[in-house]
Amino acid sequence: MTAPTLDSRRSSSTPGDTPERTVLPSVRRVRRRNSILRHGGLILFGLFMLYPLAWMAVSAFKPGYLVLTDPSLIPTELTLENFRNGWYVGNLSFVVFFGNSFVVAAGAIIGNLVSCSLTAYALARLNFRARKVYFGIVLASVMLPMHATMIPQYIIFSELDLVNTFIPLVLPKFLATDAFFIFLMVQFIRGIPRELDQAAFVDGAGPFRTFWYIILPLMKPALITTTIFTFIWTWNDFFGQLIYLTDTSVHTVPIALNALVDSQSNQGVGTLMAMSLLSLVPILCFFAFAQKYLIRGIATTGLK
Amino acid sequence: MADTLTPARPPGTRRPKAGRLTRQDGAAHLFMAPWLIGLVAVTALPMLASLYLAFTDYNILSSPTWVGTENFERLIGDDRFWSASWVTLTYVLVSVPLQLAFALALALILDKGLRGLAIYRSAYYLPSLLGTSVAVAVLWKQIFGFDGLVNQALALIGIEGQNWLQNPDTALGTLIVLNAWTFGSPMVIFLAGLRQIPEELYEASRVDGASILRQFASITIPLLTPIIFFNLILQTIGSFQAFTQAHVISGGTGGPVDSTLFYTLYIYQQAFVNFDMGYAAALAWVLMVVIAIITAVHFTLSKRWVFYGD
């Protein structure tokens, strides 16, 4: 199961790009027509795909009665009423839920960065017995469904009275349970020239100094990819947060949103769309700034 | 901290390069300590505990009592277990091929020297990023609701819609559509794979007069099989574990008439709504074994169709 990398780009000399000088005018016209058709098709399909998201964005600003009757993206009337209606849940506001989500995400990011980079360095560079066995375990645990462990995990955290804290969601990350990122980092470190850390080693640097001063600074792209994906996964995570965070005061954004849906009887669709849209804003921001890393991360390892 | 042992080397061989053959077991284990602790405490022991619980009756309040294979016998007579299995299997068997077909088709269209590739790629990828969120599940619920976007669009062309989510025949379909909509991530992997096929192969076959279809069948598909396999495994495992969409759209019930009762949703209900932890552990183990078997079958069958060049 080898994942492709974006590094080895194929030469871009595809037939469409050949110099035009020897091409007959009629052929050129056909090519141009084909190109327009293809782009037209792709744009239409793209609009079709993104329409639901655009509809959500517009509906968030429409007065309630228009949301269910008017499918168009050009609102005839704009309002912020929906955001006002959804913002408070009892005496708590989405400020609290966003704060909780950010705390959980920050904890998960730090945990993954620390634990996975340490493990990956050992697996990629240090020489020890059973290295292959350990790496095999990492690969196998990538495929292990969380359901295999979640019930006893819940019981343990419940016995320790840690339900309704963020610890059950963050602590496992400090223990490198997201094996995907170990794999990603091992692959990345293998691409760093060995001469660099061997020179440091010859100069008397121990494994830790070599890791800290040579490898870690060089693996920045892998660390960025890990940060972005951990953020998005944690932000989108529903199952874990649903199980562990039952008190309203520790609710994260997805849980609060789900609760809002359950109390739908007194919430309009516009309100649901407004809060849904808000909940996606951090991910959309990450996407806007970090597309390149996201696409590279997914192309190399199949993270989602 | 590193116990540096120099391994014995046969006489006459050259001295090993520094840092290569010295053993670093101690340092390595220190570096891997977080992961090793996690492997034991968060993965291995809970797995064993889960296996033990599967043979007990346990509701968290009183201590577990051993009931032997009772939970597994109960599974066989449990209609909801069978509908959950059926729903999940249908979902995997329909939505994974659909998603991969979309992904491959779009990757092929986007591959050949296209202007604005980055923009298309990002636009098509965006749903993958949002697809598992509660927000998109809420959106989907609105889109396929009785007053939703789908019925509004159908009304424009004079077709009277129906309540897609209240109809047991169509509710699961909306979730399959949602999964197909997130074809962007396998598409990006396909695109990366297509880039690795050497252009010379196409040039050579063109000289030999091969048609585009012939090139597709004889070059593109065979060389892409490892990527197809990779995507197939990832998406299959992922689809078996789908949860959020079904939970949000059915309000946690898996309805109507259990038509969206995903297997994970049933585990959730037994474990965290009914607190029937023993039975839920049995359910979870069955899921894990099924996923393991299906993955193993995939790997075994892959030897027949996956082509790893030279």
Coordinates of C-alpha atoms in Angstrom, one line a residue:
Chain A
M1 CA 0.0 0.0 0.0
T2 CA 2.3 2.8 -1.1
A3 CA 0.9 6.3 -1.1
P4 CA 1.8 8.5 -4.0
T5 CA 3.6 11.7 -3.4
L6 CA 3.3 15.0 -5.2
D7 CA 7.0 15.5 -5.4
S8 CA 7.7 13.5 -8.5
R9 CA 5.8 15.6 -11.0
R10 CA 5.4 14.2 -14.4
S11 CA 6.5 16.5 -17.2
S12 CA 3.7 18.8 -18.2
S13 CA 4.1 18.2 -21.9
T14 CA 0.6 16.8 -22.6
P15 CA -0.8 16.9 -26.1
G16 CA -2.9 19.9 -25.3
D17 CA 0.2 22.0 -24.7
T18 CA 2.1 21.2 -27.9
P19 CA 3.3 24.3 -29.8
E20 CA 0.5 25.6 -32.0
R21 CA 2.6 26.6 -35.0
T22 CA 2.1 23.4 -37.0
V23 CA -1.5 23.0 -36.2
L24 CA -4.2 23.7 -38.7
P25 CA -6.7 26.6 -37.9
S26 CA -9.6 24.2 -38.0
V27 CA -7.9 21.8 -35.5
R28 CA -7.2 24.8 -33.2
R29 CA -10.8 25.8 -33.3
V30 CA -11.9 22.3 -32.4
R31 CA -9.5 22.3 -29.5
R32 CA -10.6 25.6 -28.3
R33 CA -14.2 24.4 -28.4
N34 CA -13.4 21.3 -26.5
S35 CA -11.6 23.3 -23.9
I36 CA -14.5 25.6 -23.4
L37 CA -16.9 22.6 -23.2
R38 CA -14.7 21.0 -20.6
H39 CA -14.2 24.1 -18.5
G40 CA -17.9 24.8 -18.8
G41 CA -18.8 21.4 -17.6
L42 CA -16.4 21.5 -14.7
I43 CA -17.6 24.9 -13.6
L44 CA -21.2 23.8 -13.7
F45 CA -20.5 20.7 -11.8
G46 CA -18.5 22.6 -9.2
L47 CA -21.4 25.1 -8.8
F48 CA -23.8 22.2 -8.4
M49 CA -21.6 20.7 -5.7
L50 CA -21.1 23.9 -3.8
Y51 CA -24.7 25.0 -4.1
P52 CA -25.8 23.4 -0.8
L53 CA -23.0 25.3 1.0
A54 CA -23.8 28.5 -0.7
W55 CA -27.5 28.0 0.1
M56 CA -26.6 27.5 3.8
A57 CA -24.6 30.7 3.8
V58 CA -27.4 32.7 2.2
S59 CA -30.1 31.1 4.3
A60 CA -28.3 32.2 7.4
F61 CA -29.0 35.8 6.5
K62 CA -32.6 35.3 5.2
P63 CA -35.6 35.9 7.4
G64 CA -37.2 32.6 8.4
Y65 CA -40.2 32.6 6.1
L66 CA -38.0 33.0 3.0
V67 CA -35.7 30.1 3.8
L68 CA -38.3 27.5 3.1
T69 CA -39.9 29.1 0.1
D70 CA -37.1 30.7 -1.9
P71 CA -34.3 28.5 -3.2
S72 CA -32.4 31.3 -4.9
L73 CA -29.1 32.6 -3.7
I74 CA -30.0 36.2 -4.0
P75 CA -31.8 37.2 -0.9
T76 CA -34.6 39.8 -1.2
E77 CA -34.3 40.6 2.5
L78 CA -31.3 40.4 4.8
T79 CA -31.3 40.0 8.6
L80 CA -29.1 39.1 11.5
E81 CA -32.0 37.8 13.4
N82 CA -31.0 34.1 12.9
F83 CA -27.6 34.7 14.6
R84 CA -29.2 36.5 17.5
N85 CA -31.8 33.7 18.0
G86 CA -29.2 30.9 18.0
W87 CA -26.4 32.6 19.9
Y88 CA -27.7 31.9 23.4
V89 CA -28.6 28.5 24.7
G90 CA -30.1 29.0 28.2
N91 CA -27.7 31.3 29.9
L92 CA -24.7 30.1 27.9
S93 CA -23.7 31.5 24.6
F94 CA -21.7 30.2 21.6
V95 CA -18.7 32.1 23.0
V96 CA -18.4 29.3 25.6
F97 CA -18.9 26.5 23.0
F98 CA -16.3 28.0 20.6
G99 CA -13.9 28.5 23.6
N100 CA -14.4 24.8 24.6
S101 CA -13.8 23.6 21.0
F102 CA -10.7 25.7 20.7
V103 CA -9.3 24.4 24.0
V104 CA -9.9 20.8 23.0
A105 CA -8.4 21.4 19.6
A106 CA -5.3 23.1 21.0
G107 CA -4.7 20.3 23.5
A108 CA -5.1 17.7 20.7
I109 CA -2.7 19.6 18.4
I110 CA 0.0 20.0 21.1
G111 CA -0.4 16.3 22.1
N112 CA -0.1 15.0 18.5
L113 CA 2.8 17.2 17.6
V114 CA 4.9 16.2 20.7
S115 CA 4.1 12.5 20.9
C116 CA 4.0 11.7 17.2
S117 CA 7.2 13.5 16.3
L118 CA 9.2 11.8 19.1
T119 CA 7.9 8.4 18.1
A120 CA 8.4 9.0 14.4
Y121 CA 12.0 10.2 14.9
A122 CA 12.8 7.0 16.7
L123 CA 11.1 4.8 14.1
A124 CA 12.7 6.6 11.2
R125 CA 16.2 7.2 12.4
L126 CA 17.2 5.3 15.5
N127 CA 18.7 1.9 15.3
F128 CA 17.0 -0.6 17.7
R129 CA 15.6 -4.1 17.9
A130 CA 12.1 -4.8 16.7
R131 CA 11.9 -1.5 14.8
K132 CA 10.0 -3.1 12.0
V133 CA 7.6 -4.8 14.4
Y134 CA 6.9 -1.4 16.0
F135 CA 6.3 0.2 12.6
G136 CA 4.0 -2.7 11.7
I137 CA 2.0 -2.0 14.8
V138 CA 1.7 1.7 13.9
L139 CA 0.4 0.7 10.5
A140 CA -2.1 -1.8 11.9
S141 CA -3.4 0.7 14.5
V142 CA -4.1 3.2 11.8
M143 CA -6.9 0.8 10.6
L144 CA -8.2 -0.1 14.1
P145 CA -11.7 1.2 14.6
M146 CA -12.1 3.4 17.7
H147 CA -15.1 1.2 18.7
A148 CA -12.7 -1.5 19.7
T149 CA -11.4 0.5 22.7
M150 CA -14.0 3.2 23.3
I151 CA -16.2 1.3 25.8
P152 CA -13.4 0.4 28.3
Q153 CA -11.9 3.8 27.8
Y154 CA -15.2 5.4 28.7
I155 CA -15.5 3.2 31.8
I156 CA -11.9 4.1 32.9
F157 CA -12.4 7.8 32.5
S158 CA -15.8 7.6 34.2
E159 CA -14.3 5.7 37.1
L160 CA -11.6 8.4 37.4
D161 CA -14.4 11.0 37.4
L162 CA -13.1 12.6 34.3
V163 CA -16.3 12.6 32.3
N164 CA -17.3 16.2 31.5
T165 CA -13.7 17.3 31.4
F166 CA -11.5 17.7 28.3
I167 CA -9.0 15.1 29.5
P168 CA -10.5 12.0 27.9
L169 CA -10.4 13.9 24.5
V170 CA -6.9 15.4 24.9
L171 CA -4.8 12.9 27.0
P172 CA -4.9 10.1 24.3
K173 CA -3.3 12.5 21.8
F174 CA -0.3 13.0 24.1
L175 CA 0.0 9.2 24.0
A176 CA 0.2 9.2 20.2
T177 CA -3.1 7.4 19.5
D178 CA -3.5 9.1 16.1
A179 CA -1.1 6.7 14.5
F180 CA -1.7 8.3 11.1
F181 CA 0.5 11.2 12.0
I182 CA 3.3 8.9 13.2
F183 CA 3.2 7.3 9.7
L184 CA 3.1 10.7 8.0
M185 CA 6.1 11.9 10.0
V186 CA 8.1 8.7 9.5
Q187 CA 7.6 9.0 5.8
F188 CA 8.7 12.6 5.9
I189 CA 11.8 12.1 8.0
R190 CA 12.9 9.3 5.6
G191 CA 13.0 12.0 2.9
I192 CA 15.5 14.1 4.9
P193 CA 19.1 13.4 3.8
R194 CA 20.7 11.1 6.4
E195 CA 24.1 12.9 6.1
L196 CA 22.6 15.9 8.0
D197 CA 21.9 14.1 11.3
Q198 CA 24.8 11.7 10.9
A199 CA 27.1 14.7 10.7
A200 CA 25.6 16.0 14.0
F201 CA 26.0 12.5 15.4
V202 CA 29.7 12.3 14.5
D203 CA 30.1 15.7 16.1
G204 CA 28.9 14.2 19.3
A205 CA 25.3 15.2 19.4
G206 CA 23.1 12.7 21.1
P207 CA 19.8 11.5 19.7
F208 CA 17.8 14.2 21.5
R209 CA 20.0 17.1 20.3
T210 CA 20.0 15.7 16.8
F211 CA 16.2 15.5 16.9
W212 CA 15.7 18.9 18.4
Y213 CA 18.2 20.9 16.4
I214 CA 18.3 19.0 13.1
I215 CA 15.3 16.9 12.4
L216 CA 12.5 18.9 14.0
P217 CA 13.2 22.2 12.2
L218 CA 13.4 20.3 8.9
M219 CA 10.1 18.5 9.3
K220 CA 8.1 21.7 9.6
P221 CA 5.8 20.8 6.6
A222 CA 4.8 17.5 8.3
L223 CA 4.2 19.4 11.5
I224 CA 2.0 21.9 9.8
T225 CA 0.0 19.1 8.0
T226 CA -0.4 17.4 11.4
T227 CA -1.6 20.7 13.0
I228 CA -4.1 21.4 10.3
F229 CA -5.6 17.9 10.2
T230 CA -5.7 17.6 14.0
F231 CA -7.5 20.8 14.1
I232 CA -10.1 19.9 11.5
W233 CA -10.6 16.4 12.9
T234 CA -11.0 17.6 16.4
W235 CA -13.3 20.5 15.4
N236 CA -15.5 18.0 13.4
D237 CA -15.3 15.3 16.0
F238 CA -18.8 14.4 17.2
F239 CA -18.7 10.9 18.7
G240 CA -16.0 11.5 21.3
Q241 CA -17.4 14.8 22.4
L242 CA -20.9 13.5 22.5
I243 CA -19.9 10.7 24.8
Y244 CA -17.7 12.6 27.2
L245 CA -19.2 16.1 27.3
T246 CA -22.7 15.9 28.6
D247 CA -22.9 19.0 30.8
T248 CA -23.9 22.1 28.8
S249 CA -21.0 24.1 30.3
V250 CA -18.4 21.9 28.6
H251 CA -20.3 21.5 25.3
T252 CA -18.2 22.1 22.2
V253 CA -19.6 23.6 19.0
P254 CA -20.8 20.4 17.3
I255 CA -22.5 19.2 20.5
A256 CA -24.2 22.6 21.0
L257 CA -25.3 22.6 17.4
N258 CA -26.8 19.1 17.7
A259 CA -28.6 20.2 20.9
L260 CA -30.0 23.1 18.9
V261 CA -31.3 20.7 16.3
D262 CA -33.0 18.6 19.0
S263 CA -34.8 21.7 20.3
Q264 CA -35.9 22.5 16.8
S265 CA -39.5 23.1 17.6
N266 CA -38.8 26.6 18.7
Q267 CA -35.8 27.2 16.4
G268 CA -36.3 28.3 12.8
V269 CA -34.4 26.7 9.9
G270 CA -32.7 30.1 9.4
T271 CA -31.3 29.8 12.9
L272 CA -29.9 26.3 12.3
M273 CA -28.3 27.5 9.1
A274 CA -26.8 30.5 10.8
M275 CA -25.2 28.5 13.6
S276 CA -24.1 25.7 11.2
L277 CA -22.4 28.3 9.1
L278 CA -20.7 29.9 12.1
S279 CA -19.5 26.5 13.2
L280 CA -17.8 26.0 9.9
V281 CA -16.0 29.3 9.8
P282 CA -12.8 28.2 11.6
I283 CA -12.4 25.2 9.2
L284 CA -13.1 27.5 6.2
C285 CA -10.4 29.9 7.4
F286 CA -7.9 27.0 7.8
F287 CA -8.9 25.8 4.4
A288 CA -8.3 29.2 2.8
F289 CA -4.9 29.7 4.4
A290 CA -3.6 26.1 4.2
Q291 CA -5.0 24.5 1.1
K292 CA -1.6 23.6 -0.2
Y293 CA -0.6 21.7 2.9
L294 CA -4.1 20.1 3.1
I295 CA -3.9 18.8 -0.4
R296 CA -0.4 17.6 0.0
G297 CA -1.2 15.9 3.3
I298 CA -4.2 14.1 1.8
A299 CA -2.3 13.1 -1.4
T300 CA 0.6 11.5 0.6
T301 CA -1.3 9.7 3.2
G302 CA -5.0 9.7 2.5
L303 CA -6.0 11.7 5.6
K304 CA -9.4 13.2 5.2
Chain B
M1 CA 20.8 7.5 28.2
A2 CA 21.8 5.7 25.0
D3 CA 23.4 2.4 25.8
T4 CA 25.7 2.2 22.8
L5 CA 26.7 -1.3 22.2
T6 CA 28.9 -2.0 19.2
P7 CA 27.7 -5.2 17.6
A8 CA 30.3 -7.9 16.7
R9 CA 31.3 -7.6 13.1
P10 CA 33.0 -10.3 11.0
P11 CA 36.8 -9.9 10.8
G12 CA 38.1 -8.1 7.8
T13 CA 35.0 -5.9 7.3
R14 CA 35.3 -2.2 7.5
R15 CA 34.4 -0.3 10.6
P16 CA 30.8 0.7 10.5
K17 CA 29.9 4.4 10.0
A18 CA 29.3 6.3 13.2
G19 CA 25.7 6.2 14.3
R20 CA 24.6 3.6 11.9
L21 CA 25.2 0.3 13.5
T22 CA 25.4 1.4 17.1
R23 CA 22.3 0.2 18.9
Q24 CA 20.1 2.9 20.4
D25 CA 17.5 0.8 22.1
G26 CA 17.4 2.9 25.2
A27 CA 17.1 6.2 23.4
A28 CA 14.6 4.8 21.0
H29 CA 12.3 3.5 23.8
L30 CA 12.6 6.9 25.6
F31 CA 11.5 8.7 22.4
M32 CA 8.7 6.2 21.9
A33 CA 7.6 6.2 25.5
P34 CA 4.4 8.2 24.9
W35 CA 3.4 6.0 22.1
L36 CA 4.3 2.8 24.0
I37 CA 2.3 3.9 27.0
G38 CA -0.6 4.8 24.8
L39 CA -0.3 1.4 23.0
V40 CA -0.6 -0.5 26.3
A41 CA -2.9 1.8 28.3
V42 CA -5.2 3.3 25.6
T43 CA -5.3 0.6 23.0
A44 CA -4.2 -2.9 24.0
L45 CA -5.6 -3.2 27.5
P46 CA -8.9 -1.6 26.6
M47 CA -9.2 -4.0 23.7
L48 CA -8.8 -6.9 26.0
A49 CA -11.1 -5.3 28.6
S50 CA -13.6 -4.9 25.8
L51 CA -13.3 -8.5 24.9
Y52 CA -13.9 -9.5 28.5
L53 CA -16.9 -7.2 28.8
A54 CA -18.4 -8.8 25.7
F55 CA -18.9 -11.9 27.9
T56 CA -20.5 -10.0 30.8
D57 CA -23.6 -8.2 31.8
Y58 CA -22.5 -4.7 32.9
N59 CA -24.4 -1.5 33.4
I60 CA -21.6 0.6 34.9
L61 CA -23.4 0.9 38.3
S62 CA -22.9 -2.6 39.5
S63 CA -19.8 -4.7 38.7
P64 CA -19.8 -6.9 35.6
T65 CA -21.2 -10.4 35.9
W66 CA -19.9 -13.2 33.6
V67 CA -22.7 -14.4 31.3
G68 CA -20.6 -16.5 28.9
T69 CA -21.7 -16.3 25.3
E70 CA -25.1 -14.9 26.2
N71 CA -24.5 -11.5 24.5
F72 CA -23.5 -13.2 21.3
E73 CA -26.5 -15.5 21.3
R74 CA -28.7 -12.4 21.9
L75 CA -27.2 -10.8 18.8
I76 CA -28.5 -13.6 16.6
G77 CA -32.1 -13.1 17.8
D78 CA -31.8 -9.3 17.8
D79 CA -33.7 -7.8 14.9
R80 CA -32.1 -4.4 15.3
F81 CA -28.7 -5.9 15.2
W82 CA -29.6 -7.4 11.8
S83 CA -31.1 -4.2 10.5
A84 CA -28.1 -2.2 11.6
S85 CA -25.8 -4.7 9.9
W86 CA -27.9 -4.6 6.7
V87 CA -28.1 -0.8 6.7
T88 CA -24.3 -0.5 7.2
L89 CA -23.5 -3.1 4.6
T90 CA -25.8 -1.5 2.0
Y91 CA -24.3 1.9 2.8
V92 CA -20.7 0.6 2.3
L93 CA -21.5 -1.4 -0.8
V94 CA -23.3 1.4 -2.6
S95 CA -21.6 4.5 -1.4
V96 CA -18.0 3.5 -1.6
P97 CA -18.0 2.4 -5.3
L98 CA -20.1 5.5 -6.1
Q99 CA -17.7 7.8 -4.3
L100 CA -14.6 6.2 -5.9
A101 CA -16.2 6.3 -9.4
F102 CA -16.9 10.0 -9.0
A103 CA -13.4 10.5 -7.6
L104 CA -11.7 8.7 -10.5
A105 CA -13.8 10.3 -13.2
L106 CA -13.1 13.8 -12.0
A107 CA -9.4 13.0 -11.4
L108 CA -9.1 11.8 -15.0
I109 CA -10.8 14.9 -16.4
L110 CA -8.7 17.2 -14.2
D111 CA -5.4 15.4 -14.9
K112 CA -4.5 16.4 -18.5
G113 CA -2.8 19.8 -18.5
L114 CA -5.8 21.7 -17.4
R115 CA -5.7 25.4 -16.6
G116 CA -7.0 26.4 -13.2
L117 CA -6.5 22.9 -11.8
A118 CA -5.8 24.2 -8.3
I119 CA -9.1 26.0 -8.2
Y120 CA -11.2 23.0 -9.3
R121 CA -9.3 20.7 -7.0
S122 CA -10.0 22.9 -4.0
A123 CA -13.6 23.4 -4.9
Y124 CA -14.3 19.7 -5.3
Y125 CA -12.2 18.9 -2.2
L126 CA -14.0 21.3 0.1
P127 CA -17.0 19.0 0.8
S128 CA -14.7 16.2 1.9
L129 CA -13.4 18.5 4.6
L130 CA -16.8 19.5 5.9
G131 CA -18.6 16.3 5.1
T132 CA -18.3 14.7 8.6
S133 CA -19.3 17.8 10.5
V134 CA -22.5 18.2 12.4
A135 CA -23.1 21.4 10.4
V136 CA -23.3 19.6 7.1
A137 CA -25.5 16.9 8.5
V138 CA -27.8 19.6 9.7
L139 CA -27.7 21.2 6.3
W140 CA -28.4 17.8 4.7
K141 CA -31.4 17.4 6.9
Q142 CA -32.8 20.7 5.6
I143 CA -32.0 20.0 2.0
F144 CA -33.9 16.7 2.0
G145 CA -36.6 17.9 4.4
F146 CA -40.1 18.3 3.1
D147 CA -39.7 22.0 2.6
G148 CA -36.1 21.6 1.6
L149 CA -33.9 22.6 -1.3
V150 CA -34.4 19.3 -3.2
N151 CA -38.2 19.6 -3.2
Q152 CA -38.0 23.3 -4.0
A153 CA -35.9 22.5 -7.0
L154 CA -38.2 19.7 -8.1
A155 CA -41.2 22.0 -7.8
L156 CA -39.5 24.3 -10.3
I157 CA -39.7 21.6 -12.9
G158 CA -43.2 20.6 -11.9
I159 CA -42.5 17.5 -9.8
E160 CA -44.0 17.1 -6.5
G161 CA -41.4 16.0 -3.9
Q162 CA -41.7 13.8 -0.9
N163 CA -40.4 13.7 2.5
W164 CA -37.1 12.0 1.8
L165 CA -36.1 11.6 5.4
Q166 CA -39.4 10.2 6.7
N167 CA -39.6 7.6 4.0
P168 CA -37.7 4.4 5.0
D169 CA -37.1 3.7 1.3
T170 CA -35.2 6.9 0.7
A171 CA -33.7 8.0 4.0
L172 CA -30.5 5.9 3.6
G173 CA -30.2 7.2 0.1
T174 CA -29.8 10.7 1.3
L175 CA -26.8 9.6 3.4
I176 CA -25.3 7.7 0.4
V177 CA -25.6 10.9 -1.6
L178 CA -23.9 12.8 1.2
N179 CA -21.0 10.4 1.2
A180 CA -20.7 10.5 -2.6
W181 CA -20.6 14.3 -2.3
T182 CA -17.3 13.9 -0.4
F183 CA -15.4 12.3 -3.2
G184 CA -12.8 15.1 -3.1
S185 CA -10.3 13.3 -0.8
P186 CA -10.0 10.1 -2.9
M187 CA -9.9 12.4 -6.0
V188 CA -6.9 14.2 -4.7
I189 CA -5.2 10.8 -4.1
F190 CA -6.1 9.7 -7.6
L191 CA -4.7 12.9 -9.0
A192 CA -1.4 12.3 -7.2
G193 CA -1.3 8.8 -8.5
L194 CA -2.0 9.8 -12.1
R195 CA 1.0 12.1 -11.9
Q196 CA 3.2 9.2 -11.2
I197 CA 2.4 7.4 -14.4
P198 CA 5.3 8.2 -16.8
E199 CA 4.3 10.2 -19.8
E200 CA 6.7 8.2 -21.9
L201 CA 4.3 5.2 -21.7
Y202 CA 1.5 7.2 -23.3
E203 CA 3.9 8.6 -25.9
A204 CA 5.1 5.2 -26.9
S205 CA 1.6 3.8 -27.1
R206 CA 0.6 6.7 -29.2
V207 CA 3.3 5.9 -31.7
D208 CA 2.0 2.4 -31.8
G209 CA -1.4 3.9 -32.7
A210 CA -3.3 3.0 -29.5
S211 CA -6.6 4.8 -29.0
I212 CA -7.4 6.8 -25.9
L213 CA -9.7 4.0 -24.6
R214 CA -6.9 1.5 -25.2
Q215 CA -4.5 3.7 -23.3
F216 CA -6.9 4.0 -20.5
A217 CA -7.5 0.3 -20.2
S218 CA -3.8 -0.8 -20.8
I219 CA -1.8 1.9 -19.1
T220 CA -3.9 4.2 -16.8
I221 CA -6.0 1.6 -15.0
P222 CA -3.2 -1.0 -14.4
L223 CA -0.7 1.5 -13.2
L224 CA -3.4 3.1 -11.0
T225 CA -4.5 -0.1 -9.3
P226 CA -2.3 0.4 -6.2
I227 CA -4.0 3.8 -5.7
I228 CA -7.5 2.4 -6.4
F229 CA -6.7 -0.3 -3.8
F230 CA -5.5 2.3 -1.3
N231 CA -8.6 4.4 -1.7
L232 CA -10.9 1.3 -1.5
I233 CA -9.4 0.2 1.8
L234 CA -9.5 3.7 3.3
Q235 CA -13.1 4.5 2.2
T236 CA -14.4 1.0 3.2
I237 CA -13.0 1.2 6.7
G238 CA -14.2 4.8 7.0
S239 CA -17.7 4.0 5.8
F240 CA -18.2 1.2 8.2
Q241 CA -17.6 3.7 11.0
A242 CA -20.0 6.5 9.7
F243 CA -21.9 7.9 12.6
T244 CA -22.4 11.7 12.7
Q245 CA -24.6 12.0 9.7
A246 CA -27.0 9.2 10.7
H247 CA -27.1 10.5 14.3
V248 CA -27.9 14.1 13.4
I249 CA -30.3 13.3 10.5
S250 CA -32.4 10.8 12.5
G251 CA -32.1 12.6 15.8
G252 CA -30.1 9.7 17.3
T253 CA -32.9 7.1 16.6
G254 CA -31.7 5.6 13.3
G255 CA -35.2 6.0 12.0
P256 CA -37.5 6.0 10.2
V257 CA -38.1 2.3 10.9
D258 CA -34.4 1.8 11.6
S259 CA -33.6 2.6 8.0
T260 CA -30.6 4.7 9.0
L261 CA -29.6 2.7 12.0
F262 CA -25.9 2.6 11.3
Y263 CA -24.0 -0.1 13.2
T264 CA -22.0 2.5 15.1
L265 CA -25.3 4.3 16.0
Y266 CA -26.6 1.0 17.4
I267 CA -23.5 0.5 19.5
Y268 CA -23.8 4.1 20.7
Q269 CA -27.5 3.5 21.7
Q270 CA -26.7 0.3 23.6
A271 CA -23.6 1.7 25.3
F272 CA -24.4 5.3 26.1
V273 CA -28.2 5.5 26.1
N274 CA -29.1 2.1 27.6
F275 CA -25.8 1.6 29.4
D276 CA -25.8 -2.0 28.3
M277 CA -22.0 -2.0 28.2
G278 CA -21.5 -5.8 27.9
Y279 CA -23.8 -6.1 24.9
A280 CA -22.3 -3.0 23.3
A281 CA -18.8 -4.5 23.8
A282 CA -20.0 -7.6 22.0
L283 CA -21.4 -5.5 19.2
A284 CA -18.2 -3.5 18.9
W285 CA -16.1 -6.7 18.7
V286 CA -18.3 -8.1 15.9
L287 CA -17.7 -4.8 14.0
M288 CA -14.0 -5.0 14.6
V289 CA -13.8 -8.6 13.4
V290 CA -15.9 -7.9 10.4
I291 CA -13.7 -4.9 9.4
A292 CA -10.6 -7.0 10.0
I293 CA -12.0 -9.9 7.8
I294 CA -13.0 -7.5 5.0
T295 CA -9.6 -5.8 5.1
A296 CA -7.9 -9.1 5.0
V297 CA -10.1 -10.3 2.1
H298 CA -9.3 -7.0 0.3
F299 CA -5.6 -7.6 0.7
T300 CA -5.8 -11.3 -0.4
L301 CA -7.9 -10.4 -3.5
S302 CA -5.6 -7.5 -4.2
K303 CA -2.8 -9.9 -5.3
R304 CA -5.0 -10.8 -8.3
W305 CA -5.7 -7.3 -9.5
V306 CA -3.3 -4.8 -8.0
F307 CA -0.3 -4.2 -10.2
Y308 CA 2.9 -3.0 -8.4
G309 CA 5.2 -2.1 -11.3
D310 CA 8.8 -3.5 -11.5

